[in-house]
Amino acid sequence: QQQVKQSPQSLIVQKGGISIINCAYENTAFDYFPWYQQFPGKGPALLIAIRPDVSEKKEGRFTISFNKSAKQFSLHIMDSQPGDSATYFCAATFSNSGYALNFGKGTSLLVTP
Amino acid sequence: DAGVIQSPRHEVTEMGQEVTLRCKPISGHNSLFWYRQTMMRGLELLIYFNNNVPIDDSGMPEDRFSAKMPNASFSTLKIQPSEPRDSAVYFCASSFDNRPSTEAFFGQGTRLTVV
């Protein structure tokens, strides 16, 4: 059973636009929510992460918004660039699991020039 | 550090054969994870080790799969016998100290094809 639901499955955005990817979870024990970026032929790499005690975290063009009551979180990529074209995975984890990651199914992002 | 090193990068084998995937974690990391990636199921956790001890293997699909970590610098994932449905990309990841703020670093993966 998928513990983290991610949408959309794919996304096409023009250069300079905003890319938005959404995730939802059920397990309230989750206490760490990272986003991973994966390029073809490579392993996933940590992009940005948030803990549920804050509602937003921003790093450069990347922002996570977190809604604890709705059990939802999202990734916003501002001023999207062709180099951002990749697959993005949200994940959730908690201490009793050794912080093993439960991934969403991924969003394939294409940023057109 | 060269990062997490996995070998081989690609493996093609016939159904019924034994397959062994290898992983060298980042030096100093004490948690190691094996994940499997397929189009249908995405990234799934198979097993994770902490200080070389298997902690949770509930994601291992069946008895045909086994994993070992004989020391802090080496782990293997074995499939015996292999089946076509095992075809996937297998990732190894490592991290330090089981803290959430500690990044999990992934290897480049082993693409397994069972024919």
Coordinates of C-alpha atoms in Angstrom, one line a residue:
Chain A
Q1 CA 0.0 0.0 0.0
Q2 CA 1.4 3.4 -1.1
Q3 CA 1.9 5.4 2.1
V4 CA 2.5 8.6 0.2
K5 CA 0.3 9.7 -2.7
Q6 CA 1.9 12.0 -5.3
S7 CA 0.4 14.0 -8.2
P8 CA 0.6 14.8 -11.0
Q9 CA 2.3 11.8 -12.6
S10 CA 3.8 14.2 -15.2
L11 CA 4.1 17.9 -15.7
I12 CA 5.1 20.2 -18.5
V13 CA 6.0 23.8 -17.7
Q14 CA 7.4 26.6 -19.8
K15 CA 10.7 28.1 -18.8
G16 CA 10.2 30.7 -16.2
G17 CA 6.9 29.2 -15.0
I18 CA 6.0 27.7 -11.6
S19 CA 6.1 23.9 -11.2
I20 CA 3.9 22.5 -8.4
I21 CA 3.9 18.9 -7.2
N22 CA 1.5 17.7 -4.5
C23 CA 1.8 14.9 -2.0
A24 CA -0.5 13.5 0.7
Y25 CA 0.1 11.0 3.5
E26 CA -2.0 9.2 6.1
N27 CA 0.5 8.1 8.8
T28 CA 0.6 10.8 11.4
A29 CA 3.8 9.3 12.8
F30 CA 5.7 10.6 9.9
D31 CA 8.0 13.4 11.1
Y32 CA 10.3 14.2 8.2
F33 CA 9.3 15.0 4.6
P34 CA 12.1 15.1 2.0
W35 CA 11.9 15.7 -1.7
Y36 CA 14.3 13.9 -4.0
Q37 CA 15.3 14.7 -7.6
Q38 CA 16.3 12.0 -10.0
F39 CA 17.9 12.4 -13.4
P40 CA 17.9 9.6 -16.0
G41 CA 20.5 6.9 -15.2
K42 CA 21.2 8.4 -11.7
G43 CA 20.1 7.7 -8.2
P44 CA 17.8 10.0 -6.4
A45 CA 19.4 13.0 -4.6
L46 CA 18.0 15.1 -1.8
L47 CA 16.6 18.4 -3.0
I48 CA 15.0 19.9 0.1
A49 CA 13.3 18.6 3.2
I50 CA 10.9 19.8 6.0
R51 CA 9.8 18.8 9.4
P52 CA 6.1 19.2 10.4
D53 CA 6.8 21.9 13.0
V54 CA 7.1 24.5 10.2
S55 CA 4.7 25.3 7.4
E56 CA 7.1 26.4 4.7
K57 CA 10.8 26.0 3.8
K58 CA 12.5 27.8 1.0
E59 CA 15.9 27.1 -0.6
G60 CA 16.6 29.2 -3.6
R61 CA 13.9 28.5 -6.2
F62 CA 12.6 25.5 -4.3
T63 CA 9.9 25.8 -1.6
I64 CA 8.1 23.2 0.4
S65 CA 4.7 24.1 1.7
F66 CA 3.4 21.8 4.5
N67 CA -0.2 21.5 5.8
K68 CA -0.1 19.3 8.9
S69 CA -3.9 19.3 9.5
A70 CA -4.6 18.3 5.9
K71 CA -1.7 15.9 5.8
Q72 CA -0.4 17.4 2.6
F73 CA 2.8 18.9 1.4
S74 CA 3.9 20.3 -1.9
L75 CA 7.0 21.4 -3.8
H76 CA 7.0 24.6 -5.7
I77 CA 9.7 25.3 -8.2
M78 CA 9.8 29.0 -9.1
D79 CA 11.3 30.3 -12.4
S80 CA 11.5 26.7 -13.7
Q81 CA 14.5 26.0 -15.9
P82 CA 15.2 23.3 -18.6
G83 CA 17.8 21.9 -16.2
D84 CA 15.1 21.2 -13.7
S85 CA 13.7 18.6 -16.0
A86 CA 13.9 15.4 -13.9
T87 CA 11.7 13.1 -11.9
Y88 CA 10.7 14.4 -8.5
F89 CA 9.8 12.1 -5.6
C90 CA 8.2 13.2 -2.3
A91 CA 8.9 11.0 0.7
A92 CA 7.9 10.6 4.3
T93 CA 9.6 8.8 7.2
F94 CA 9.8 8.6 11.0
S95 CA 12.2 7.6 13.7
N96 CA 10.8 4.1 14.4
S97 CA 11.5 3.1 10.9
G98 CA 15.2 4.1 11.1
Y99 CA 14.2 7.0 8.8
A100 CA 13.7 4.6 5.9
L101 CA 12.0 6.5 3.1
N102 CA 8.4 5.9 1.9
F103 CA 8.3 7.4 -1.5
G104 CA 5.6 8.8 -3.7
K105 CA 5.4 7.4 -7.2
G106 CA 7.2 10.3 -8.7
T107 CA 6.4 13.2 -11.0
S108 CA 8.2 13.5 -14.4
L109 CA 8.8 17.2 -14.9
L110 CA 9.6 18.7 -18.3
V111 CA 10.5 22.3 -18.6
T112 CA 10.3 23.5 -22.2
P113 CA 12.6 26.3 -23.4
Chain B
D1 CA 34.6 10.3 -0.9
A2 CA 33.4 8.6 -4.1
G3 CA 29.8 8.3 -2.8
V4 CA 27.8 5.1 -2.6
I5 CA 29.3 2.6 -5.1
Q6 CA 27.2 -0.1 -6.6
S7 CA 28.2 -2.9 -8.9
P8 CA 27.5 -4.1 -11.4
R9 CA 25.8 -1.1 -13.1
H10 CA 23.9 -3.5 -15.5
E11 CA 23.2 -7.1 -15.2
V12 CA 21.4 -9.3 -17.7
T13 CA 20.7 -12.9 -16.5
E14 CA 18.5 -15.8 -17.4
M15 CA 15.6 -16.8 -15.4
G16 CA 16.6 -19.3 -12.6
Q17 CA 20.1 -17.9 -12.2
E18 CA 21.5 -16.5 -9.1
V19 CA 22.2 -12.7 -9.1
T20 CA 24.3 -10.8 -6.6
L21 CA 24.2 -7.1 -6.3
R22 CA 26.9 -5.3 -4.4
C23 CA 27.1 -2.0 -2.5
K24 CA 29.9 0.0 -0.8
P25 CA 28.4 2.7 1.4
I26 CA 30.0 6.0 2.2
S27 CA 32.7 5.6 4.8
G28 CA 31.4 6.5 8.3
H29 CA 27.7 6.0 7.5
N30 CA 26.0 3.5 9.8
S31 CA 22.7 3.0 8.0
L32 CA 22.3 1.2 4.7
F33 CA 19.1 0.8 2.7
W34 CA 18.2 -1.3 -0.4
Y35 CA 15.5 0.0 -2.6
R36 CA 13.9 -1.3 -5.8
Q37 CA 12.6 1.0 -8.6
T38 CA 10.0 -0.1 -11.2
M39 CA 7.6 1.9 -13.3
M40 CA 4.6 0.1 -11.7
R41 CA 5.6 0.3 -8.1
G42 CA 8.0 3.2 -7.9
L43 CA 10.7 3.2 -5.3
E44 CA 10.2 0.5 -2.7
L45 CA 12.3 -0.2 0.4
L46 CA 13.4 -3.7 0.5
I47 CA 15.6 -3.8 3.7
Y48 CA 17.7 -1.6 5.9
F49 CA 20.6 -2.2 8.1
N50 CA 21.8 -0.2 11.1
N51 CA 25.4 -0.8 12.3
N52 CA 25.5 -3.9 10.0
V53 CA 22.4 -5.4 11.6
P54 CA 19.3 -6.0 9.5
I55 CA 16.5 -4.0 11.2
D56 CA 13.5 -4.3 8.9
D57 CA 13.3 -6.7 6.0
S58 CA 9.5 -6.6 5.6
G59 CA 9.9 -5.2 2.1
M60 CA 11.8 -8.1 0.8
P61 CA 9.4 -9.6 -1.7
E62 CA 9.9 -13.3 -0.9
D63 CA 12.4 -15.9 0.2
R64 CA 14.2 -15.7 -3.1
F65 CA 15.7 -12.4 -1.9
S66 CA 18.4 -12.2 0.8
A67 CA 20.7 -9.4 1.9
K68 CA 23.8 -9.3 4.0
M69 CA 26.1 -6.8 5.5
P70 CA 29.2 -8.6 6.7
N71 CA 31.0 -5.3 7.6
A72 CA 30.5 -1.6 7.6
S73 CA 31.8 -1.1 4.1
F74 CA 30.0 -3.8 2.1
S75 CA 26.5 -5.2 1.5
T76 CA 25.0 -7.6 -0.9
L77 CA 21.6 -8.3 -2.2
K78 CA 21.1 -11.8 -3.6
I79 CA 18.2 -13.1 -5.7
Q80 CA 18.1 -16.9 -6.1
P81 CA 16.5 -18.0 -8.3
S82 CA 15.8 -14.9 -10.4
E83 CA 12.6 -14.4 -12.3
P84 CA 11.6 -11.9 -15.0
R85 CA 9.4 -10.0 -12.6
D86 CA 12.6 -9.1 -10.6
S87 CA 13.7 -6.9 -13.5
A88 CA 14.1 -3.4 -12.0
V89 CA 16.7 -0.9 -10.9
Y90 CA 18.1 -1.7 -7.5
F91 CA 19.5 1.2 -5.4
C92 CA 21.6 1.1 -2.4
A93 CA 21.6 4.2 -0.1
S94 CA 23.5 5.1 3.1
S95 CA 23.2 7.6 5.8
F96 CA 24.7 8.5 9.2
D97 CA 23.1 8.0 12.6
N98 CA 19.5 7.5 11.7
R99 CA 18.7 11.2 12.1
P100 CA 16.0 12.7 9.8
S101 CA 18.1 15.6 8.9
T102 CA 20.9 13.3 7.8
E103 CA 20.7 13.0 4.0
A104 CA 20.4 9.5 2.5
F105 CA 22.9 9.2 -0.3
F106 CA 22.0 6.9 -3.2
G107 CA 24.2 5.0 -5.5
Q108 CA 23.8 5.0 -9.2
G109 CA 21.8 1.8 -9.1
T110 CA 22.1 -1.6 -10.7
R111 CA 19.7 -2.2 -13.7
L112 CA 18.8 -5.9 -13.6
T113 CA 17.1 -7.6 -16.5
V114 CA 16.0 -11.2 -16.1
V115 CA 15.2 -12.9 -19.4

